[in-house]
Coordinates of C-alpha atoms and ligand atoms in Angstrom, one line a residue:
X1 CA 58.1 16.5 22.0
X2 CA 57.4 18.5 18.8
X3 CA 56.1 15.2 16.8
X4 CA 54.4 14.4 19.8
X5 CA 52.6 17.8 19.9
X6 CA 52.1 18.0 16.2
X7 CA 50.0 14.9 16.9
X8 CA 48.2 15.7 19.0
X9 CA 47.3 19.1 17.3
X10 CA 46.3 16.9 14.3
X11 CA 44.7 14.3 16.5
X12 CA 42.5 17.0 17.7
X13 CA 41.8 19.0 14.4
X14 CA 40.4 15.4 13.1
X15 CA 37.9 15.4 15.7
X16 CA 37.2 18.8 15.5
X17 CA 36.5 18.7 12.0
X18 CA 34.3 15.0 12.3
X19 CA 32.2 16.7 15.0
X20 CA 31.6 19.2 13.1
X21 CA 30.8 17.9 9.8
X22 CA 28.7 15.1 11.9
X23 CA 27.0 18.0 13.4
X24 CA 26.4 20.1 10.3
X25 CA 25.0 17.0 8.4
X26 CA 22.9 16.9 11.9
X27 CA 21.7 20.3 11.2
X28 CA 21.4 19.8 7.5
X29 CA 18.8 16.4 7.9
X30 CA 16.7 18.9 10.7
X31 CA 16.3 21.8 7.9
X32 CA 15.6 19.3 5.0
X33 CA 13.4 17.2 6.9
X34 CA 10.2 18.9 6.9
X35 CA 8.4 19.6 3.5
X36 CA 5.8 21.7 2.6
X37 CA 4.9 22.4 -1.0
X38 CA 1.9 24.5 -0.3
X39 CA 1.3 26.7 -2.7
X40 CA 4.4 25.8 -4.7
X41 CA 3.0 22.8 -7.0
X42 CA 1.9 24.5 -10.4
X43 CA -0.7 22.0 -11.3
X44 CA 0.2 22.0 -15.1
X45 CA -0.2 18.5 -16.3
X46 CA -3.5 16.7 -16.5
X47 CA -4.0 13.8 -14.7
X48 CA -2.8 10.4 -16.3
X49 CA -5.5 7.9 -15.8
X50 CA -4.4 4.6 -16.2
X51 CA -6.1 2.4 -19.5
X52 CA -8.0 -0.2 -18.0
X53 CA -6.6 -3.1 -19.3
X54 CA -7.7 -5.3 -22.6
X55 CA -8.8 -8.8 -21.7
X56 CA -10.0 -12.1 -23.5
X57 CA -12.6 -14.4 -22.2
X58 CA -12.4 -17.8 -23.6
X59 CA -15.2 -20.3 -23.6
X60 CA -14.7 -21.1 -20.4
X61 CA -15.3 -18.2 -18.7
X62 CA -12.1 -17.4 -17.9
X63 CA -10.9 -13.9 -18.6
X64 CA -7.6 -13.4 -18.8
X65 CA -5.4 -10.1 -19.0
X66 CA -1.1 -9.7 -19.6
X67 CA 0.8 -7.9 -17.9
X68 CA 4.7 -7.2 -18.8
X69 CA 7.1 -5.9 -16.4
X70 CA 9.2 -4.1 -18.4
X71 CA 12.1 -1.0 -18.3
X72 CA 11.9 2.3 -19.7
X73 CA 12.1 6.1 -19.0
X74 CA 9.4 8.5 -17.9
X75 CA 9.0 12.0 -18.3
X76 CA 8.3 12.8 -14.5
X77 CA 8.8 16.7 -15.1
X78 CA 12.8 16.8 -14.5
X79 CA 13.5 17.8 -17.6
X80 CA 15.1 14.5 -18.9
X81 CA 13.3 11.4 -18.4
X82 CA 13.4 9.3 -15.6
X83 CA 14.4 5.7 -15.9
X84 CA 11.5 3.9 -14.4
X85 CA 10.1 0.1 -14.6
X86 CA 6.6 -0.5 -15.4
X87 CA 3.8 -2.8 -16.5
X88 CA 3.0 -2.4 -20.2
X89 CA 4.4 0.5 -20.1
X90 CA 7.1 2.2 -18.7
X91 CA 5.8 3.5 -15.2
X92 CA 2.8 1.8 -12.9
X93 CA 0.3 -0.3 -14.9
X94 CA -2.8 -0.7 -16.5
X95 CA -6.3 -1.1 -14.4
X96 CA -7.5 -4.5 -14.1
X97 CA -10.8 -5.2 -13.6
X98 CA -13.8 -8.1 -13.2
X99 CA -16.3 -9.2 -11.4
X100 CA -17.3 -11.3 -8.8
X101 CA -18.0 -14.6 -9.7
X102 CA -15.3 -14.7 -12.3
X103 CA -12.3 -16.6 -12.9
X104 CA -9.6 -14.5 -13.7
X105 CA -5.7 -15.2 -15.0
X106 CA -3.1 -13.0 -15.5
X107 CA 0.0 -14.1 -17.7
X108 CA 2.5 -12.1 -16.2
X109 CA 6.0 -12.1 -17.9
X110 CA 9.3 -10.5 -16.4
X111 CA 11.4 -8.2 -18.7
X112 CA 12.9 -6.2 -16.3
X113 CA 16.5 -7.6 -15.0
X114 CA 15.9 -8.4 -11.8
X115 CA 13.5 -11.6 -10.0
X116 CA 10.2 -9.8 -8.9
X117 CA 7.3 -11.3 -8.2
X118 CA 3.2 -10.0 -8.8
X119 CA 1.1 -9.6 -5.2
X120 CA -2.5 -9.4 -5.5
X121 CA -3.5 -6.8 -2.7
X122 CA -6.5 -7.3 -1.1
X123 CA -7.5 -10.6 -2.9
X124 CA -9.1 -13.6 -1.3
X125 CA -7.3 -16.5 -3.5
X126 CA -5.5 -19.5 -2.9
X127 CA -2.1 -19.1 -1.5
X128 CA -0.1 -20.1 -4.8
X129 CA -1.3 -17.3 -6.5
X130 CA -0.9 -15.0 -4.4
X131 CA 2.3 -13.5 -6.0
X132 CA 4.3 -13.2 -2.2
X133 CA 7.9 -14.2 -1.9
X134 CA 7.4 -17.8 -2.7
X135 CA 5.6 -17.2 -5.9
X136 CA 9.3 -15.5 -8.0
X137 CA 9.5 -14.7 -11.5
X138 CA 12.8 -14.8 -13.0
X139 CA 14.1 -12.1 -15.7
X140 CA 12.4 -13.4 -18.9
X141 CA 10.3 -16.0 -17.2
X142 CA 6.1 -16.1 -17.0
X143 CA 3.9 -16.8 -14.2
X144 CA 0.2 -17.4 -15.0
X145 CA -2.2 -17.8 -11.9
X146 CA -5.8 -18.0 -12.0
X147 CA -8.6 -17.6 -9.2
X148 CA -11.9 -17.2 -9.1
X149 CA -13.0 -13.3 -7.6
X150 CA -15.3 -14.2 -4.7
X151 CA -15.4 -11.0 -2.6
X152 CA -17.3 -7.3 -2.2
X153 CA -17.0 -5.0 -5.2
X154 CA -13.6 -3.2 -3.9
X155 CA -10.6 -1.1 -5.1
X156 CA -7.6 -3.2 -4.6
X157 CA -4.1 -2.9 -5.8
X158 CA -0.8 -5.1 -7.4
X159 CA 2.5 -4.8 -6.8
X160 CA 5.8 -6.7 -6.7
X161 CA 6.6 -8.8 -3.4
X162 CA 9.9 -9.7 -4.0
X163 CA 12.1 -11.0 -0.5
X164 CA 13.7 -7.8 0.8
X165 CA 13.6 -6.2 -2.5
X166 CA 9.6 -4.8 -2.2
X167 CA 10.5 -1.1 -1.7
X168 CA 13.0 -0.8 -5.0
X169 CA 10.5 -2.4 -6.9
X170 CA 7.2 -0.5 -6.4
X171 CA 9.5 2.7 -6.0
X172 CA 10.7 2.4 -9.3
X173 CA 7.0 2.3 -10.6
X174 CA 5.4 -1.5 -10.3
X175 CA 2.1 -0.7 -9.4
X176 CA -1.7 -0.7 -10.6
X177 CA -4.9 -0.8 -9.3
X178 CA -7.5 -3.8 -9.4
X179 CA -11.1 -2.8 -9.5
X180 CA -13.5 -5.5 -8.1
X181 CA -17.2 -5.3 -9.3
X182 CA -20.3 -7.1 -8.2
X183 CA -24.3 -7.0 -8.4
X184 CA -24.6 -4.7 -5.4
X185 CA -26.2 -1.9 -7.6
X186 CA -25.3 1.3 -5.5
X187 CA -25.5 4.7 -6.6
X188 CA -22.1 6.2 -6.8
X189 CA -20.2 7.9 -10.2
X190 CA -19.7 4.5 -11.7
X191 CA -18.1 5.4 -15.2
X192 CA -14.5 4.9 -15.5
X193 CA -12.1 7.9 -16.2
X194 CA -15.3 10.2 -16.6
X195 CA -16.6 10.5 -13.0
X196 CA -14.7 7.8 -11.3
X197 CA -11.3 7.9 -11.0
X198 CA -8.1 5.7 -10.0
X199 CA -6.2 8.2 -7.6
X200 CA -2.6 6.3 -6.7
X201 CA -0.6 8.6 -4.5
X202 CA 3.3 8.6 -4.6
X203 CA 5.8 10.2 -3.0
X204 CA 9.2 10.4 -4.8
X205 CA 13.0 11.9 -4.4
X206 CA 15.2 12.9 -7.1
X207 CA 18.8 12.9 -7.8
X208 CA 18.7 14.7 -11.1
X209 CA 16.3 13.2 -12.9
X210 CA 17.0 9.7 -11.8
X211 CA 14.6 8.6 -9.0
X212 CA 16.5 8.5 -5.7
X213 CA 15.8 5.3 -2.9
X214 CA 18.4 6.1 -0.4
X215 CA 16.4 7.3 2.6
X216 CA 18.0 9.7 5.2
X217 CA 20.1 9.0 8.2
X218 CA 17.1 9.4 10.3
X219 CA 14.2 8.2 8.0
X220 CA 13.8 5.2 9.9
X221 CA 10.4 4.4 7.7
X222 CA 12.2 4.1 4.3
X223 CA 12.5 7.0 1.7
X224 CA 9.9 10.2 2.0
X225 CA 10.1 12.6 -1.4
X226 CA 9.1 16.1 -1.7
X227 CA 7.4 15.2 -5.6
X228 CA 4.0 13.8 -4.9
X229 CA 3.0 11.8 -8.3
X230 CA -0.7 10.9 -8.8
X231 CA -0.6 8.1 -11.1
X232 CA 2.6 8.9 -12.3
X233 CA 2.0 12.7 -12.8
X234 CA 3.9 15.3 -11.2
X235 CA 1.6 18.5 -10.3
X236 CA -1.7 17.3 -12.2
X237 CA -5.1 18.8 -12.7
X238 CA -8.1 17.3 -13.1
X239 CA -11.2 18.3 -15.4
X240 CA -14.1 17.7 -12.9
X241 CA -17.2 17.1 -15.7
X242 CA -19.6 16.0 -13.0
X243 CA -21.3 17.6 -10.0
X244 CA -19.4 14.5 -8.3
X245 CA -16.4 12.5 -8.5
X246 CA -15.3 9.4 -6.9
X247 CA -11.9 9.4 -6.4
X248 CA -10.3 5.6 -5.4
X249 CA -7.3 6.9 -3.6
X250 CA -4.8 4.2 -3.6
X251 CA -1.8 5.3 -1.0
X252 CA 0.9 3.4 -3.3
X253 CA 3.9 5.3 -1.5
X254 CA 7.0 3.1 -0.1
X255 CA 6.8 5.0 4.3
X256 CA 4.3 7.9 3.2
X257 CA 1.1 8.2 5.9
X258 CA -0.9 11.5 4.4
X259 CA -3.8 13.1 5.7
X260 CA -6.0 13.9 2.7
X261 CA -7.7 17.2 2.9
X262 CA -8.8 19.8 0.3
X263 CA -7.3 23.6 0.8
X264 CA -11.1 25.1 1.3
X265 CA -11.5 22.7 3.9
X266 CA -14.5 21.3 2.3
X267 CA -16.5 18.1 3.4
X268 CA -16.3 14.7 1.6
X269 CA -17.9 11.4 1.9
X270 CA -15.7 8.6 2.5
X271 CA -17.8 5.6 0.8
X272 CA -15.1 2.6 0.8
X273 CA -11.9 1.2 2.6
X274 CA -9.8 -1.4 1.7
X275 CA -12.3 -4.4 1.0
X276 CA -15.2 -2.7 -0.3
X277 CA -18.0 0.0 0.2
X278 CA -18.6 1.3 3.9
X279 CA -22.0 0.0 5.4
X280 CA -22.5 3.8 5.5
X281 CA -20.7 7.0 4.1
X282 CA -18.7 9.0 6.8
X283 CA -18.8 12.7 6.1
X284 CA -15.4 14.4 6.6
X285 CA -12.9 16.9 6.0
X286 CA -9.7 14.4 6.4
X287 CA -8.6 11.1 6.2
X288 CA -5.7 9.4 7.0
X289 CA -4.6 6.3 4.8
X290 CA -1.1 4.6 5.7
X291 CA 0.6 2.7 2.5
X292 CA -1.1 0.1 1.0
X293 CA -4.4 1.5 2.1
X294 CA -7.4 2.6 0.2
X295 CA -10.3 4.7 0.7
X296 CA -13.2 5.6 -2.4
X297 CA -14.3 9.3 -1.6
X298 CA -16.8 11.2 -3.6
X299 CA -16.0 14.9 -3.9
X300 CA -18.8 17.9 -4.6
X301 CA -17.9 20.0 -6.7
X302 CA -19.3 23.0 -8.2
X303 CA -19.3 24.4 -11.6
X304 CA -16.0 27.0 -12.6
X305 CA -14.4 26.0 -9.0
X306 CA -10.5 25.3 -8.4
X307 CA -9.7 22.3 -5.2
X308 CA -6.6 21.4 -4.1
X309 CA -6.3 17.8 -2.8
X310 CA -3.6 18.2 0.2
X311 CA -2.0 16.0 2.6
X312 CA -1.2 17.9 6.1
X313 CA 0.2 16.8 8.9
X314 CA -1.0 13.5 10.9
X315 CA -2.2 14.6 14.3
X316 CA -0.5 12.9 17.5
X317 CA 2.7 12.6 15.8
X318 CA 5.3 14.9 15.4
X319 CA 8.6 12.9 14.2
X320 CA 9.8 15.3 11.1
X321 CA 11.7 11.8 9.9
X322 CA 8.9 10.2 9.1
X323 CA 7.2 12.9 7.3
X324 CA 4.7 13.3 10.3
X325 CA 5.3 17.5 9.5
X326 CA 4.8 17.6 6.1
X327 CA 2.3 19.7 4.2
X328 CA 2.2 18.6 0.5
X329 CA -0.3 20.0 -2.7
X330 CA -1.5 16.6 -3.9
X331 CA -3.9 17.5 -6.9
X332 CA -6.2 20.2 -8.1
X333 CA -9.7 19.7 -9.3
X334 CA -11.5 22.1 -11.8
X335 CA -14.8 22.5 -12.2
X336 CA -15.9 22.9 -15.8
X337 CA -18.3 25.8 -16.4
X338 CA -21.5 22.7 -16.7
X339 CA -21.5 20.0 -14.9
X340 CA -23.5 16.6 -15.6
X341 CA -25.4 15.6 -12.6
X342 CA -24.3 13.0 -10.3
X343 CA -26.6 10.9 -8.1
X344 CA -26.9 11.9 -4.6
X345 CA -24.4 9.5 -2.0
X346 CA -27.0 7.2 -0.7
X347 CA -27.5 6.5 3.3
X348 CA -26.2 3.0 3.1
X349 CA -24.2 1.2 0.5
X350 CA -23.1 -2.4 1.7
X351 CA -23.5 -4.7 4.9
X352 CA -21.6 -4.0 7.5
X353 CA -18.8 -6.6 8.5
X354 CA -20.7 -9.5 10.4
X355 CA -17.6 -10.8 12.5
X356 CA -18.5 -9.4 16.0
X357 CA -20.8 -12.1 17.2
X358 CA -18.4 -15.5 15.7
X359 CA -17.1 -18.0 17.9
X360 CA -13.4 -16.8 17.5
X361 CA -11.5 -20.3 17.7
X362 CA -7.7 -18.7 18.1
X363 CA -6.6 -15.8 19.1
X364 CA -3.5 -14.4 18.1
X365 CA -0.9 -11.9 19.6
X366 CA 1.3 -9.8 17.0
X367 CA 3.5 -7.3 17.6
X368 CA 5.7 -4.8 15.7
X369 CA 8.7 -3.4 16.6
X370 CA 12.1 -2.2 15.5
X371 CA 12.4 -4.7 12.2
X372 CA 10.8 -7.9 13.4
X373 CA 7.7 -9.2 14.8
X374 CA 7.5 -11.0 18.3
X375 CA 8.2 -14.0 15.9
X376 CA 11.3 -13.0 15.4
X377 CA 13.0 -11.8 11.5
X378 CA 11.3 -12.8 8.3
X379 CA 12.1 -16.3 7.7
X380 CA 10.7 -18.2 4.1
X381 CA 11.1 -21.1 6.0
X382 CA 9.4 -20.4 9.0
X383 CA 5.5 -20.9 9.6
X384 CA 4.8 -18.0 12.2
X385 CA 0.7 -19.0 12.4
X386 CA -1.3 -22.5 11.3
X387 CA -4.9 -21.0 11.1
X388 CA -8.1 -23.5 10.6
X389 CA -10.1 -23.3 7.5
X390 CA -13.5 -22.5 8.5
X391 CA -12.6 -20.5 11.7
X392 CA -13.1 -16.7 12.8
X393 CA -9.7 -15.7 14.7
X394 CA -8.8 -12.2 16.6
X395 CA -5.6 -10.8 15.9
X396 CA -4.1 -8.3 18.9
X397 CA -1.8 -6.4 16.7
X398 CA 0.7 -3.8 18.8
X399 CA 2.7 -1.0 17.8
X400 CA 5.2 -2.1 20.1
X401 CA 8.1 0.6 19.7
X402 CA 8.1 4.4 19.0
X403 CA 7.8 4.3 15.1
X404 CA 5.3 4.6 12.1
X405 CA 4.0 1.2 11.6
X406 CA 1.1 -0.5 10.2
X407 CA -0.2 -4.2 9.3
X408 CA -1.3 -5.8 6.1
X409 CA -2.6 -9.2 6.0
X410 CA -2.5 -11.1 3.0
X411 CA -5.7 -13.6 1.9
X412 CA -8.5 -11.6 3.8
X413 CA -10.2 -8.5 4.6
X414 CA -10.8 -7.8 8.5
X415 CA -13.4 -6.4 10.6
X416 CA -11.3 -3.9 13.3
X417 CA -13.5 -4.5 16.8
X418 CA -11.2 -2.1 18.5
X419 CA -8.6 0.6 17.5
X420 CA -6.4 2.0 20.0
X421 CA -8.5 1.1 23.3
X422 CA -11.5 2.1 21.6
X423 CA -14.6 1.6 19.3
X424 CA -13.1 2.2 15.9
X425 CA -13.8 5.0 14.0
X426 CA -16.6 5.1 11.3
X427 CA -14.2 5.4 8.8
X428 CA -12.7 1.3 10.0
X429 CA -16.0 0.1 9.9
X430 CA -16.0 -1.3 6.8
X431 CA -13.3 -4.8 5.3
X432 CA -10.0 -3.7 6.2
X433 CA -6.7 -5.0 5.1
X434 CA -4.2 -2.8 5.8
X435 CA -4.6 -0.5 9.0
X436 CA -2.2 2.3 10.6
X437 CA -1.4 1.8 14.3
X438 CA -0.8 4.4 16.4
X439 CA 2.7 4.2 18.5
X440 CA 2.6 2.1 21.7
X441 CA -1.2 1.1 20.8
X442 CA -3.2 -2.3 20.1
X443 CA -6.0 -2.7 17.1
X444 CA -8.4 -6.0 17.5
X445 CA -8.8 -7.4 14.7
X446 CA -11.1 -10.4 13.8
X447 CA -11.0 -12.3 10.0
X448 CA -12.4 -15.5 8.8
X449 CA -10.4 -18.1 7.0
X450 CA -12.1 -19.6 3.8
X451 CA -12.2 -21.4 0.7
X452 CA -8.4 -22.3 0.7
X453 CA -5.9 -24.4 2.4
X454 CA -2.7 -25.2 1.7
X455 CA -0.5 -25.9 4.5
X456 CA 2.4 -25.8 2.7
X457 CA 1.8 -22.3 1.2
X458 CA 2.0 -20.0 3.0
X459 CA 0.5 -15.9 3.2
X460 CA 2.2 -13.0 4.6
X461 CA 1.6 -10.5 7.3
X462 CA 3.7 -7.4 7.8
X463 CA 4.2 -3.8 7.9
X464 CA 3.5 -2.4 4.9
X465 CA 6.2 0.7 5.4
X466 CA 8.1 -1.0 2.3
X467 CA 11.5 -0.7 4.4
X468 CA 10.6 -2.2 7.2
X469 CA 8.8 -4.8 5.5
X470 CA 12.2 -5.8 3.7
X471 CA 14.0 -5.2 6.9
X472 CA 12.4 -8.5 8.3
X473 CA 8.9 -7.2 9.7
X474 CA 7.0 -9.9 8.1
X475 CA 6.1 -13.3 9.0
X476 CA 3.7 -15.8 7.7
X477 CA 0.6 -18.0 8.5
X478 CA -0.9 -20.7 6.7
X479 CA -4.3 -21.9 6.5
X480 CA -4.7 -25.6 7.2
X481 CA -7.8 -28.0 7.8
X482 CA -8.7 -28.7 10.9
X483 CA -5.4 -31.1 12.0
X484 CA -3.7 -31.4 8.9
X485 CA -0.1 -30.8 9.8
X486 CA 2.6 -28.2 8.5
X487 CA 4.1 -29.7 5.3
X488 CA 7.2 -28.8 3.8
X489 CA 7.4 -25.4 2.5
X490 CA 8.5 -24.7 -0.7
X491 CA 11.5 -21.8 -0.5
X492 CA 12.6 -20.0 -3.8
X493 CA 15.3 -18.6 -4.4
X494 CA 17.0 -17.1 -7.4
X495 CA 18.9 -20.2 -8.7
X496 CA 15.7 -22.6 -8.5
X497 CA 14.1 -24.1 -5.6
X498 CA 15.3 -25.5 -2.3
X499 CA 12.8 -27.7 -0.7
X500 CA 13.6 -27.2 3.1
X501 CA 11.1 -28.3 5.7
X502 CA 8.8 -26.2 7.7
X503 CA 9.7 -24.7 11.5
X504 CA 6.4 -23.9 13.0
X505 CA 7.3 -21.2 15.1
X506 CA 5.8 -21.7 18.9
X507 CA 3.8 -17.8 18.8
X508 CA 6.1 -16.5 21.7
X509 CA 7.9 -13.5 21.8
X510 CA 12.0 -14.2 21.3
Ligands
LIG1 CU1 0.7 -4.8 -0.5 CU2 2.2 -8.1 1.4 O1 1.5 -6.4 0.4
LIG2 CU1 6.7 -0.5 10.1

């Protein structure tokens, strides 16, 4: 009887103390999980803008940049540096930029330890050098593609696409902007690093001074830090010299959605999303930008002033897991005592999206949910969508479950026709292609599919909320000419390639 009792007191005092340390750490994730570094961000480092990067053009035509993944460590204000990965450097990269009409190649080599691959955000280019999963690049290996830019002056982005490994990668700094130019002659601050400005926003966690991935218990949406890094500088400042800046505010963070503000509340113009300039400016006080996003604002500002670029909390949603409560001190602008003068934001800047009115020959039904699409899991091998060259489709994209998602479409900018039951805001009016989605609701979206088929290569579509896009919620389309069949699709993998043939999934729900 006594063993039997002394059991059972033990028995019990186990479960007593797992309870209890379950429902501590309970209590300890609810007390940690909101944020707010209002007020606390000393804003003692200038900003870091990014070189634009050297380039040679040969008698072709063709300009041609490098870019080397490489290791190193980063002084990210813990007091010892930070290991990081970079390009050319040791955190984020340099900025690329060209202009329409130009062929462009970029001889990438990998020096970091691990397969990774170099996605073009926002480009229009032929799937094969589009640098998604099926385009890998080995430690120590090269990849050189080459395209010709044939799309809107735009701010667009680069990052690694590896299968399932996305999130690590950019989190541990692989990252930089592309600036697209073309002959549309608007009058916005124009001059690199002087009054127009690369703004890439990243949230980040520490364990000591080593970044740290490993997302809470209840951070469904990947890994949420209490550092916010602008370009790769913790707390920075920036020496306003104009009586306007434009700031291209990249959202580069792995689950992060922030609503851009500045602390005196003070109206901005929002002149560009994703795929270009806006047909008009939209005059605000906030802004909302999901990752992967961008939006171009140009900022008054007047002459001895002090800003603060916030984030506050997204409206509608109030999950404290996904960082939907946070308040965070972003970046402070100063006003020098003179300021050159800026032109004045014109009324229109670029031609609206003209998709409205197409004969849309397919329409397509996408939904998100949990860590897969209706399509089922991320599958390389699997061809989720055959779109026509030459043909206008509507994609039906739901937030099917109760989590922050949104979808990015690789290959083409979109025109959104309706956002949550509704007209879309001004704000969505212009080439879109990455968009939020509110919980439970449906965006319309309507893209044209040119210039390049390949039916064997094929373009993603997923989530860009970096875990659950390496969780499986990503599938893939190809384009095709008008009844040319699926061929084989080429799958990498990290020992060489397997050549496996193509499953064209049927589009229904599993
Ligand atoms: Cu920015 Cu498919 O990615
Ligand atoms: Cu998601």
């Amino acid at each position: 009887m006594r063993t039997a009792l002394k059991l059972v007191l033990a028995i019990g005092t186990v479960v007593v103390l797992v309870i209890g340390g379950f429902t501590a750490y309970i209590a300890w994730s609810f007390a940690n999980a909101s944020i707010s570094t209002v007020g606390e961000v000393e804003f003692a480092r200038p900003l870091a803008i990014p070189p634009l990067a050297k380039s040679t053009v040969d008698a072709a035509g063709v300009r041609t940049f490098d870019l080397a993944m490489q290791a190193g460590a980063t002084d990210l204000g813990r007091g010892e540096p930070t290991p990081t990965w970079g390009f050319n450097g040791a955190f984020l990269g340099p900025t690329l930029r060209a202009t329409r009409g130009e062929q462009v190649k970029v001889n990438i080599t990998n020096g970091i330890d691990e397969t990774s691959t170099v996605h073009w955000h926002g480009m229009h280019l032929p799937a094969g050098m589009d640098g998604g999963p099926h385009q890998p690049i080995a430690p120590g290996a090269n990849w050189s593609p080459q395209w010709t830019i044939d799309q809107p002056a735009a701010s667009l982005w680069y990052h690694p696409h590896p299968h399932g490994e996305t999130a690590k990668h950019v989190y541990r700094g692989l990252a930089g902007m592309f600036i697209l130019d073309d002959a549309n002659e608007v009058a916005l601050p124009k001059t690199y690093g002087v009054d127009d400005f690369p703004i890439m926003v990243q949230d980040k966690a520490f364990d000591g001074s080593k970044l740290d991935d490993r997302a809470g218990l209840f951070q469904s949406t990947g890994i949420l830090g209490d550092t916010v890094l602008v370009n790769g500088t913790p707390g920075p400042f920036l020496d306003v010299t104009s009586e306007r800046v434009r700031l291209r505010v990249v959202n580069g963070s792995n689950a992060r959605v922030y609503r851009f503000h500045f602390d005196d509340n003070r109206p901005y113009a929002v002149v560009a999303s994703d795929g270009g300039l806006l047909p008009a400016p939209v005059e605000t006080n906030e802004l909302l930008l999901s990752p992967g996003e961008r939006a171009e604002i140009v900022v008054d500002v007047r002459p001895g002033e002090r800003t603060v670029l916030q984030s506050t909390p997204p409206t509608g949603d109030s999950n404290r897991f996904t960082g939907a409560s946070d308040r965070l001190d972003i970046l402070e602008l100063r006003g020098a005592q003179t300021l050159t003068a800026s032109p004045v934001v014109p009324a229109t800047l670029a031609p609206a999206p003209d998709l409205a009115d197409d004969t849309v020959g397919a329409t397509r039904n996408v939904s998100l949910g949990g860590s897969n699409t209706n399509f089922g899991k991320m599958d390389l091998e699997r061809v989720d969508i055959v779109s026509t060259l030459d043909t206008t489709e509507t994609w039906n994209v739901t937030n099917a479950d109760g989590q922050v998602h949104n979808f990015h479409i690789h290959d083409v900018q979109f025109q959104v026709i309706r956002y949550a039951g509704g007209p879309p805001p001004a704000v969505l009016a212009g080439w879109k292609d990455t968009i939020l989605i509110p919980q439970g609701e449906t965006v319309e979206l309507r893209m044209r599919f040119t210039d390049f088929a390949d039916a064997s290569s094929p373009y993603m579509f997923h989530c860009h909320l970096l875990r659950h896009e390496d969780q499986g919620l990503m599938g893939q389309f190809v384009v095709a000419r008008p009844g040319e069949k699926v061929g084989a699709i080429d799958v990498p993998d990290h020992d060489g390639d397997d050549h496996a043939a193509a499953e064209v999934s049927t589009g229904h729900a599993h």
